[in-house]
Amino acid sequence: MSDQGTTLTEAQLSAVEAELAQDGVWVADQLRDQVSPAQEQQIEDAVASSSAPAYVTLARLDHDDPLTSGSPADLARIIHLDTGRDGHYLGVPSYGDLRVEVTSFPDQSADWYASALAEEEHPGDLTAQVLTTLDLLGDPAAAREQYNQTHPEPGGPPDPTDPIGTGTGGAPTPWLLGGGLLVLTVVAAVVFDRRRRRRRTPVASAVEGRSLVLPVTVLGTVRAAEDRRREDEALAAVLGLGEAIDAAELRANRDEVRRAWQAALDHYDVASRILHRDHTPADAVGALVLARRGHEAMAAALARKGWTPARPCYFNALHPAAARRVSWSESGSKSGSEAGSGSESGRAEVSVEVPACPACADAVRAGREPADILDFLAHGVPRHYFTLDLGAWSESGYGALDTDLLARLLAFRGHD
Ligand SMILES: [Zn+2]
């Protein structure tokens, strides 16, 4: 058998779901040497005559499969979420000997006994295991009884409702065999979040529909190259965050850790949506800021810590985090409405306290304008971003004045 597992794109998943709707069985090409068309027909017949709905997905999923991470239980949950069809989902673990694993909706923890007995009766024979499992699932209590009679253990049989094996008197639970350590309850939540991440409606397409302040036609060559570089950087950061989220196995479930994880997902959502719609160079910088924050939130969650967003440098959110506050008055914004559609910020002549990175803080305190203030072209003229109407970006200083950047984005969306 090939070591190469099966991976599923969303389109392939839809095809699998369609096939399951038709006859209840999907066999991946990779397992065709184990399940012939005639055997598949046998399984389809058994599914058709089983007392409860059953869906059989026969594939060795790859550990790197972004949808399932190689888990047949994850695949079952995803299909169940998509289709809403209750029943027994039979799959194949990605590791160890060929065997059947059952995930049921509603959950029936006794199902484990059916597949365990089937494996003992027909080691290495996947079709026979599926048929036996389907048969035993018709009477789970009898399967449990049969298993207990053939496995008298001092500590009792493994408790399938105790996936991390804390209460089984030392007997390894089936989930631990083969090294596939999964904390199932948390994985369920993560899988759901992965799907939600992909499918939910926009939380904040905050900048969608806002007038474009920056006329692209006057972008100079240097400026265009700089914008492209930031755009590329933002795309890479967002892609990297998405991949990291997919690869992550969250093992803690304290509230603050869950909130950090949720923050990572939300930041990914918003950053991704910004980049996948028409957007300005200012939006690309915002997406990059969001992606970096998302990475930080995820790192905190994986370290089982809570997460509080760091306050960025007001002068350029891509600078190192703010170290101290300085007093700043922006004179540039007094020069009228050159910025086009936007109303001026009104901060023009007022000195404000703003957080600044060490270099910018040093400059301001020395009476100089910080080098490398984030600016964008407005009618061909570079302008400091905080003098332009860039919605939540300029209002919050990309999170420097209000670290709850997502809330600000949502608020602006509400005003559109
Ligand atoms: Zn700075």
PDB file of C-alpha atoms and ligand atoms in Angstrom, residues 312-322 355-361 370-373, ligand 1:
ATOM      1  CA  PRO A 312       1.429  48.834  17.267  1.00  0.00           C
ATOM      2  CA  CYS A 313       3.463  51.928  16.512  1.00  0.00           C
ATOM      3  CA  TYR A 314       1.063  54.713  15.567  1.00  0.00           C
ATOM      4  CA  PHE A 315       3.365  56.007  12.866  1.00  0.00           C
ATOM      5  CA  ASN A 316       3.602  52.698  11.088  1.00  0.00           C
ATOM      6  CA  ALA A 317       1.852  49.558  12.298  1.00  0.00           C
ATOM      7  CA  LEU A 318       4.496  47.486  10.528  1.00  0.00           C
ATOM      8  CA  HIS A 319       7.153  48.843  12.867  1.00  0.00           C
ATOM      9  CA  PRO A 320       8.070  47.004  16.054  1.00  0.00           C
ATOM     10  CA  ALA A 321       5.403  47.219  18.763  1.00  0.00           C
ATOM     11  CA  ALA A 322       4.962  50.481  20.596  1.00  0.00           C
ATOM     12  CA  PRO A 355       2.062  54.960  21.156  1.00  0.00           C
ATOM     13  CA  ALA A 356       5.325  54.730  19.237  1.00  0.00           C
ATOM     14  CA  CYS A 357       8.041  52.198  18.589  1.00  0.00           C
ATOM     15  CA  PRO A 358      11.440  53.064  20.104  1.00  0.00           C
ATOM     16  CA  ALA A 359      12.835  54.598  16.906  1.00  0.00           C
ATOM     17  CA  CYS A 360       9.794  56.762  16.230  1.00  0.00           C
ATOM     18  CA  ALA A 361       9.569  57.793  19.872  1.00  0.00           C
ATOM     19  CA  PRO A 370       9.785  59.881  12.377  1.00  0.00           C
ATOM     20  CA  ALA A 371      11.302  58.327   9.301  1.00  0.00           C
ATOM     21  CA  ASP A 372       9.142  55.902   7.391  1.00  0.00           C
ATOM     22  CA  ILE A 373       5.732  57.044   8.531  1.00  0.00           C
TER      23      ILE A 373
HETATM   24 ZN    ZN B   1       7.558  53.451  14.586  1.00  0.00          ZN
END
